[in-house]
Short mmCIF file of C-alpha atoms in Angstrom, two decimals:
data_model
loop_
_atom_site.label_atom_id
_atom_site.label_comp_id
_atom_site.label_asym_id
_atom_site.label_seq_id
_atom_site.Cartn_x
_atom_site.Cartn_y
_atom_site.Cartn_z
CA UNK T 277 -43.95 -128.21 -16.46
CA UNK T 278 -41.76 -127.41 -19.49
CA UNK T 279 -38.67 -127.35 -17.30
CA UNK T 280 -39.48 -130.75 -15.86
CA UNK T 281 -40.18 -132.22 -19.29
CA UNK T 282 -36.80 -131.01 -20.52
CA UNK T 283 -35.12 -132.65 -17.54
CA UNK T 284 -37.09 -135.83 -18.13
CA UNK T 285 -35.94 -135.91 -21.75
CA UNK T 286 -32.31 -135.95 -20.63
CA UNK T 287 -32.92 -138.51 -17.88
CA UNK T 288 -34.84 -140.83 -20.16
CA UNK T 289 -32.29 -140.69 -22.96
CA UNK T 290 -35.18 -140.76 -25.41
CA UNK T 291 -33.29 -139.17 -28.26
CA UNK T 292 -31.13 -142.28 -28.63
CA UNK T 293 -33.29 -145.04 -27.19
CA UNK T 294 -36.30 -144.78 -29.49
CA UNK T 295 -35.85 -146.69 -32.77
CA UNK T 296 -36.55 -144.73 -35.94
CA UNK T 297 -39.59 -146.87 -36.75
CA UNK T 298 -41.18 -146.60 -33.31
CA UNK T 299 -44.76 -145.39 -33.33
CA UNK T 300 -44.49 -143.92 -29.83
CA UNK T 301 -44.22 -140.16 -30.22
CA UNK T 302 -41.15 -138.83 -28.40
CA UNK T 303 -42.61 -135.50 -27.29
CA UNK T 304 -45.77 -137.09 -25.97
CA UNK T 305 -43.67 -139.64 -24.11
CA UNK T 306 -41.87 -136.71 -22.43
CA UNK T 307 -45.26 -135.48 -21.22
CA UNK T 308 -46.30 -138.91 -19.97
CA UNK T 309 -43.01 -139.17 -18.04
CA UNK T 310 -44.10 -136.21 -15.92
CA UNK T 311 -46.66 -138.52 -14.30
CA UNK T 312 -44.10 -141.11 -13.17
CA UNK T 313 -42.66 -140.37 -9.72
CA UNK T 314 -40.08 -141.94 -7.44
CA UNK T 315 -41.50 -143.66 -4.35
CA UNK T 316 -39.34 -143.56 -1.22
CA UNK T 317 -40.24 -145.83 1.69
CA UNK T 318 -39.02 -145.66 5.29
CA UNK T 319 -39.01 -149.31 6.36
CA UNK T 320 -40.08 -150.85 9.63
CA UNK T 321 -36.78 -152.75 9.89
CA UNK T 322 -34.78 -149.60 9.19
CA UNK T 323 -33.35 -148.12 6.03
CA UNK T 324 -35.18 -147.23 2.85
CA UNK T 325 -36.77 -148.92 -0.15
CA UNK T 326 -37.19 -147.29 -3.55
CA UNK T 327 -39.74 -147.82 -6.27
CA UNK T 328 -41.79 -145.96 -8.86
CA UNK T 329 -45.38 -144.74 -8.98
CA UNK T 330 -47.80 -143.31 -11.53
CA UNK T 331 -50.20 -140.42 -10.98
CA UNK T 332 -53.63 -141.78 -11.95
CA UNK T 333 -55.91 -139.02 -10.57
CA UNK T 334 -55.63 -135.82 -8.56
CA UNK T 335 -53.68 -136.68 -5.43
CA UNK T 336 -53.55 -140.41 -6.20
CA UNK T 337 -50.45 -142.42 -7.14
CA UNK T 338 -50.45 -146.15 -7.90
CA UNK T 339 -47.47 -148.39 -7.18
CA UNK T 340 -46.74 -152.01 -6.36
CA UNK T 341 -47.60 -153.18 -2.86
CA UNK T 342 -44.26 -154.98 -2.68
CA UNK T 343 -42.66 -151.52 -2.73
CA UNK T 344 -44.63 -150.29 0.31
CA UNK T 345 -45.35 -153.47 2.29
CA UNK T 346 -42.83 -152.69 5.07
CA UNK T 347 -43.48 -148.94 5.14
CA UNK T 348 -43.81 -146.81 8.24
CA UNK T 349 -43.59 -143.71 6.04
CA UNK T 350 -43.87 -143.03 2.31
CA UNK T 351 -42.97 -140.02 0.14
CA UNK T 352 -43.30 -139.44 -3.59
CA UNK T 353 -40.56 -137.43 -5.26
CA UNK T 354 -40.15 -135.51 -8.49
CA UNK T 355 -36.87 -133.67 -8.91
CA UNK T 356 -36.45 -131.40 -5.88
CA UNK T 357 -40.12 -131.71 -4.90
CA UNK T 358 -41.30 -134.14 -2.25
CA UNK T 359 -44.80 -134.96 -0.99
CA UNK T 360 -45.78 -137.08 2.00
CA UNK T 361 -48.24 -139.93 1.52
CA UNK T 362 -51.10 -139.71 4.02
CA UNK T 363 -52.82 -143.06 3.40
CA UNK T 364 -52.95 -146.02 1.04
CA UNK T 365 -55.53 -148.44 -0.33
CA UNK T 366 -54.26 -151.98 -0.84
CA UNK T 367 -55.00 -154.89 -3.16
CA UNK T 368 -52.13 -157.16 -2.12
CA UNK T 369 -53.25 -160.15 -4.19
CA UNK T 370 -52.80 -158.10 -7.35
CA UNK T 371 -49.76 -156.26 -5.91
CA UNK T 372 -51.42 -152.85 -6.35
CA UNK T 373 -51.42 -150.03 -3.79
CA UNK T 374 -52.93 -146.58 -4.34
CA UNK T 375 -51.28 -143.79 -2.36
CA UNK T 376 -53.22 -140.72 -1.24
CA UNK T 377 -51.10 -137.58 -1.63
CA UNK T 378 -53.43 -134.58 -1.10
CA UNK T 379 -50.92 -131.83 -1.89
CA UNK T 380 -49.45 -133.47 -4.97
CA UNK T 381 -48.94 -131.26 -8.01
CA UNK T 382 -48.39 -133.48 -11.02
CA UNK T 383 -50.38 -134.41 -14.13
CA UNK T 384 -52.27 -137.70 -14.21
CA UNK T 385 -52.21 -140.29 -16.98
CA UNK T 386 -55.08 -141.68 -19.00
CA UNK T 387 -55.80 -145.23 -17.80
CA UNK T 388 -56.22 -147.66 -20.68
CA UNK T 389 -56.91 -151.41 -20.93
CA UNK T 390 -54.62 -154.39 -21.35
CA UNK T 391 -57.45 -156.13 -23.25
CA UNK T 392 -56.95 -153.73 -26.17
CA UNK T 393 -53.31 -154.74 -26.68
CA UNK T 394 -52.09 -157.19 -29.30
CA UNK T 395 -48.88 -159.18 -29.46
CA UNK T 396 -46.20 -157.24 -31.35
CA UNK T 397 -47.63 -153.85 -30.38
CA UNK T 398 -45.15 -151.14 -29.36
CA UNK T 399 -45.06 -150.25 -25.66
CA UNK T 400 -42.84 -148.04 -23.50
CA UNK T 401 -41.79 -148.74 -19.91
CA UNK T 402 -40.95 -145.73 -17.72
CA UNK T 403 -39.61 -145.96 -14.17
CA UNK T 404 -36.72 -145.34 -11.82
CA UNK T 405 -34.70 -148.40 -12.81
CA UNK T 406 -31.96 -148.97 -10.26
CA UNK T 407 -33.49 -146.26 -8.07
CA UNK T 408 -31.63 -143.61 -10.05
CA UNK T 409 -32.92 -141.19 -12.67
CA UNK T 410 -36.06 -141.71 -14.68
CA UNK T 411 -35.40 -144.16 -17.52
CA UNK T 412 -37.36 -145.68 -20.35
CA UNK T 413 -37.27 -148.86 -22.36
CA UNK T 414 -39.12 -149.17 -25.64
CA UNK T 415 -40.18 -152.56 -26.88
CA UNK T 416 -43.16 -154.68 -27.81
CA UNK T 417 -45.75 -156.97 -26.31
CA UNK T 418 -44.48 -160.57 -26.32
CA UNK T 419 -47.53 -162.27 -24.81
CA UNK T 420 -50.77 -161.55 -22.94
CA UNK T 421 -51.77 -163.78 -20.02
CA UNK T 422 -55.46 -163.83 -19.04
CA UNK T 423 -55.98 -163.41 -15.30
CA UNK T 424 -58.76 -161.97 -13.10
CA UNK T 425 -60.47 -159.84 -15.74
CA UNK T 426 -57.32 -158.46 -17.33
CA UNK T 427 -54.17 -159.56 -19.13
CA UNK T 428 -50.80 -159.67 -17.42
CA UNK T 429 -48.54 -158.13 -20.06
CA UNK T 430 -45.29 -159.84 -20.99
CA UNK T 431 -42.98 -157.60 -22.98
CA UNK T 432 -39.32 -157.21 -23.86
CA UNK T 433 -39.07 -153.82 -22.12
CA UNK T 434 -36.08 -154.20 -19.82
CA UNK T 435 -36.37 -152.95 -16.23
CA UNK T 436 -34.92 -153.80 -12.81
CA UNK T 437 -35.26 -152.93 -9.12
CA UNK T 438 -36.52 -149.39 -8.59
CA UNK T 439 -38.80 -149.51 -11.63
CA UNK T 440 -41.42 -151.57 -9.76
CA UNK T 441 -44.66 -149.59 -9.85
CA UNK T 442 -43.60 -147.71 -12.98
CA UNK T 443 -45.69 -147.25 -16.12
CA UNK T 444 -46.17 -149.35 -19.22
CA UNK T 445 -47.65 -147.09 -21.90
CA UNK T 446 -49.26 -148.05 -25.20
CA UNK T 447 -48.86 -146.14 -28.46
CA UNK T 448 -51.48 -143.58 -27.38
CA UNK T 449 -49.55 -143.06 -24.10
CA UNK T 450 -52.33 -144.65 -22.06
CA UNK T 451 -51.36 -146.53 -18.93
CA UNK T 452 -52.02 -150.17 -19.81
CA UNK T 453 -49.91 -151.83 -17.15
CA UNK T 454 -47.81 -151.36 -14.05
CA UNK T 455 -44.23 -152.69 -14.15
CA UNK T 456 -44.25 -155.45 -11.56
CA UNK T 457 -41.77 -158.31 -11.84
CA UNK T 458 -39.35 -160.23 -14.01
CA UNK T 459 -38.74 -163.96 -14.21
CA UNK T 460 -35.10 -164.84 -13.72
CA UNK T 461 -33.31 -166.70 -16.46
CA UNK T 462 -35.18 -165.27 -19.43
CA UNK T 463 -34.39 -162.21 -21.53
CA UNK T 464 -38.03 -161.63 -22.45
CA UNK T 465 -39.59 -162.38 -19.08
CA UNK T 466 -40.71 -158.89 -17.98
CA UNK T 467 -44.25 -158.56 -16.70
CA UNK T 468 -46.69 -155.70 -16.04
CA UNK T 469 -49.94 -155.99 -14.07
CA UNK T 470 -53.02 -154.93 -16.09
CA UNK T 471 -54.58 -151.50 -15.73
CA UNK T 472 -58.03 -153.08 -15.37
CA UNK T 473 -57.13 -154.19 -11.84
CA UNK T 474 -56.63 -150.58 -10.85
CA UNK T 475 -60.09 -149.22 -11.68
CA UNK T 476 -61.97 -150.55 -8.59
CA UNK T 477 -59.39 -148.83 -6.39
CA UNK T 478 -60.12 -145.40 -7.88
CA UNK T 479 -63.82 -145.33 -7.00
CA UNK T 480 -65.61 -143.83 -4.01
CA UNK T 481 -65.45 -147.16 -2.15
CA UNK T 482 -61.66 -147.32 -2.04
CA UNK T 483 -60.56 -148.29 1.46
CA UNK T 484 -57.73 -145.95 2.44
CA UNK T 485 -55.86 -146.73 5.64
CA UNK T 486 -52.97 -144.99 7.42
CA UNK T 487 -49.53 -146.03 6.18
CA UNK T 488 -48.40 -149.11 8.12
CA UNK T 489 -46.52 -152.35 7.38
CA UNK T 490 -48.49 -155.35 6.09
CA UNK T 491 -45.83 -158.03 5.82
CA UNK T 492 -47.99 -160.97 7.02
CA UNK T 493 -50.83 -162.07 4.73
CA UNK T 494 -52.54 -165.45 4.13
CA UNK T 495 -51.11 -167.49 1.20
CA UNK T 496 -54.17 -166.83 -0.98
CA UNK T 497 -53.65 -163.06 -0.56
CA UNK T 498 -49.93 -163.05 -1.36
CA UNK T 499 -48.77 -161.22 -4.46
CA UNK T 500 -50.01 -163.31 -7.38
CA UNK T 501 -46.53 -163.69 -8.84
CA UNK T 502 -44.97 -164.78 -5.51
CA UNK T 503 -47.42 -167.59 -4.78
CA UNK T 504 -46.30 -171.17 -5.00
CA UNK T 505 -48.08 -173.92 -6.95
CA UNK T 506 -50.94 -174.73 -6.95
CA UNK T 507 -51.95 -171.15 -6.03
CA UNK T 508 -49.51 -169.62 -8.52
CA UNK T 509 -51.13 -168.66 -11.87
CA UNK T 510 -50.73 -171.39 -14.47
CA UNK T 511 -48.96 -169.13 -16.97
CA UNK T 512 -46.17 -168.50 -14.45
CA UNK T 513 -45.84 -172.18 -13.65
CA UNK T 514 -45.61 -172.83 -17.39
CA UNK T 515 -43.00 -170.09 -17.92
CA UNK T 516 -40.77 -171.54 -15.20
CA UNK T 517 -41.07 -175.07 -16.58
CA UNK T 518 -40.28 -173.88 -20.09
CA UNK T 519 -37.28 -171.91 -18.82
CA UNK T 520 -36.00 -175.06 -17.11
CA UNK T 521 -36.72 -177.21 -20.22
CA UNK T 522 -38.91 -179.47 -18.08
CA UNK T 523 -41.06 -180.68 -20.94
CA UNK T 524 -42.85 -183.65 -19.27
CA UNK T 525 -44.10 -181.55 -16.35
CA UNK T 526 -45.05 -178.73 -18.73
CA UNK T 527 -47.14 -181.21 -20.75
CA UNK T 528 -48.93 -182.40 -17.61
CA UNK T 529 -49.59 -178.83 -16.43
CA UNK T 530 -50.81 -177.70 -19.87
CA UNK T 531 -53.28 -180.58 -20.23
CA UNK T 532 -54.78 -179.94 -16.78
CA UNK T 533 -54.89 -176.20 -17.50
CA UNK T 534 -56.61 -176.75 -20.84
CA UNK T 535 -59.25 -178.98 -19.21
CA UNK T 536 -59.99 -176.29 -16.61
CA UNK T 537 -60.50 -173.55 -19.23
CA UNK T 538 -61.48 -174.67 -22.71
CA UNK T 539 -61.81 -171.07 -23.96
CA UNK T 540 -58.21 -170.00 -23.31
CA UNK T 541 -55.64 -170.73 -26.05
CA UNK T 542 -52.70 -170.23 -23.65
CA UNK T 543 -52.60 -173.82 -22.31
CA UNK T 544 -52.64 -175.15 -25.88
CA UNK T 545 -49.64 -172.96 -26.71
CA UNK T 546 -47.85 -174.24 -23.61
CA UNK T 547 -48.74 -177.82 -24.59
CA UNK T 548 -47.31 -177.27 -28.07
CA UNK T 549 -44.03 -175.98 -26.58
CA UNK T 550 -43.78 -179.07 -24.37
CA UNK T 551 -44.54 -181.46 -27.23
CA UNK T 552 -42.07 -179.72 -29.52
CA UNK T 553 -39.43 -179.87 -26.79
CA UNK T 554 -39.91 -183.65 -26.65
CA UNK T 555 -39.69 -183.98 -30.45
CA UNK T 556 -43.38 -184.73 -30.98
CA UNK T 557 -43.80 -182.20 -33.78
CA UNK T 558 -47.03 -183.56 -35.25
CA UNK T 559 -48.77 -183.42 -31.87
CA UNK T 560 -47.40 -179.90 -31.33
CA UNK T 561 -48.88 -178.77 -34.66
CA UNK T 562 -52.28 -180.19 -33.74
CA UNK T 563 -52.24 -178.33 -30.41
CA UNK T 564 -51.40 -175.07 -32.16
CA UNK T 565 -54.10 -175.60 -34.78
CA UNK T 566 -56.60 -175.86 -31.93
CA UNK T 567 -55.14 -172.71 -30.40
CA UNK T 568 -55.51 -170.56 -33.52
CA UNK T 569 -59.09 -171.76 -33.94
CA UNK T 570 -59.81 -170.29 -30.51
CA UNK T 571 -57.79 -167.13 -31.17
CA UNK T 572 -57.17 -166.50 -34.90
CA UNK T 573 -55.35 -163.26 -34.06
CA UNK T 574 -52.74 -164.92 -31.83
CA UNK T 575 -49.50 -163.93 -33.54
CA UNK T 576 -47.27 -165.95 -31.20
CA UNK T 577 -49.19 -169.15 -31.93
CA UNK T 578 -48.94 -168.53 -35.67
CA UNK T 579 -45.22 -167.82 -35.33
CA UNK T 580 -44.67 -171.10 -33.50
CA UNK T 581 -46.78 -172.92 -36.09
CA UNK T 582 -44.68 -171.39 -38.87
CA UNK T 583 -41.45 -172.40 -37.18
CA UNK T 584 -42.73 -175.96 -36.87
CA UNK T 585 -43.63 -175.95 -40.56
CA UNK T 586 -40.02 -174.99 -41.35
CA UNK T 587 -38.69 -177.76 -39.12
CA UNK T 588 -40.85 -180.23 -41.03
CA UNK T 589 -39.73 -178.88 -44.42
CA UNK T 590 -43.18 -177.51 -45.27
CA UNK T 591 -41.99 -174.32 -46.96
CA UNK T 592 -45.25 -173.45 -48.70
CA UNK T 593 -47.13 -173.67 -45.41
CA UNK T 594 -44.46 -171.59 -43.68
CA UNK T 595 -44.73 -168.91 -46.38
CA UNK T 596 -48.52 -168.81 -46.00
CA UNK T 597 -48.13 -168.32 -42.25
CA UNK T 598 -45.47 -165.64 -42.82
CA UNK T 599 -47.93 -163.70 -44.97
CA UNK T 600 -50.55 -163.99 -42.23
CA UNK T 601 -48.03 -162.71 -39.69
CA UNK T 602 -47.18 -159.76 -41.92
CA UNK T 603 -50.79 -158.65 -41.52
CA UNK T 604 -51.16 -159.57 -37.84
CA UNK T 605 -47.85 -158.46 -36.31
CA UNK T 606 -45.19 -157.20 -38.73
CA UNK T 607 -42.67 -156.82 -35.89
CA UNK T 608 -42.91 -160.57 -35.17
CA UNK T 609 -43.10 -161.67 -38.80
CA UNK T 610 -39.38 -161.03 -39.29
CA UNK T 611 -38.67 -163.86 -36.82
CA UNK T 612 -40.07 -166.35 -39.34
CA UNK T 613 -37.42 -166.55 -42.06
CA UNK T 614 -38.66 -168.61 -44.99
CA UNK T 615 -35.90 -169.74 -47.42
CA UNK T 616 -36.17 -168.44 -50.96
CA UNK T 617 -36.84 -171.95 -52.18
CA UNK T 618 -40.24 -171.62 -50.56
CA UNK T 619 -41.20 -168.60 -52.65
#
C-alpha cells in the first residue's frame, strides 16, 4: 500500500496543486486516491473506452453507466494490477453502475452525503482525466441542485474524459459525489452525482447481471443529464439558458419551476438571474429576498444579492451582505468587493 500511495502522490501532483490554505489534508488524500481505479471497457462496436471507478465496499466499484453502457468486457486497473469485472448492477437514470470484482484487493472509501455540503466548501476531484495517470483537482462547491433525494454537486474542480466515474471527496475524504459530466461553454460547469443515489445499490437487493451492452433505453430511463426538455432536470435547462444569455426563456422556465416546488430556492435564484439579465434589478432583488427566506444559508443567493446592491449603489447594504458572507462562505465572500466608501 505504501508503494502505491507514493506512486499516487507523484501521479496526482499534489505537492504543487493543493493551495496553502486548503483544508484537505495531503497525506489523507494520498490514501483516498488508492481507492480510485481506472476502468477499461471492451466495446461491442470494437475498441476500448476508459473511465474511472471508486471502491465503495469489498469487491465493489462504482462508476458511471455511460462508461460501461457498450461493454462486452470490463476490467479495473491499478498500476500493474488488473481485475476482471464479473457482473454489474445498473441505475441508468442516475448514471450509476456498481461493478462486482470478487478478487479485487483495494481499500474502500467512506461514503458520505451531498446533503451535508455547503456552497464554498473545499472538495477534491480524483480520476483518470484524459485516460492517463491519476490526477486531482482541488476546488470548492459552487452550487447544490436538489434532485431525487440528493444534491447534484456543481463545483469548479476541472476534469475531462476519462475522469467519469471518479471521486469527489469532501474535507473528511468521504465520497460525496461521483464525477459525471460537464456543461460545455462554462468554466464552472462541472457536475458530480450525489453519493445518496449509490446507497440502494450496495444493499442485499442489488440486482447484478452479467456484463452486457445496454445502449437502448426508454427516454425516461436515459441518463438524467442527457435527457431533453421537458424530461431534463430544471436546473440543467436553466444552466443552458443562462449560458446562452436567453433571459426571457429562463424567466418563463424559472416561474413554472417555482410554481411546481415552492420549497426550493433554486428557481427563485434562476428567476433573479433572468430578471437581472433583462435589467429588471428591483424584481431580481425581490426574487432573491424570497430565496434567502427559504434558505438563509444560501451563500450564492446572498452573493448575487450583494452584487445587485452594488449595482444599485447601495454600499451599506452590500457591506452588510459581505459580512454575512464572511460567516457563511469566506471563500465566496472575496467575490463581493465593497468600495472603501461603503465602510
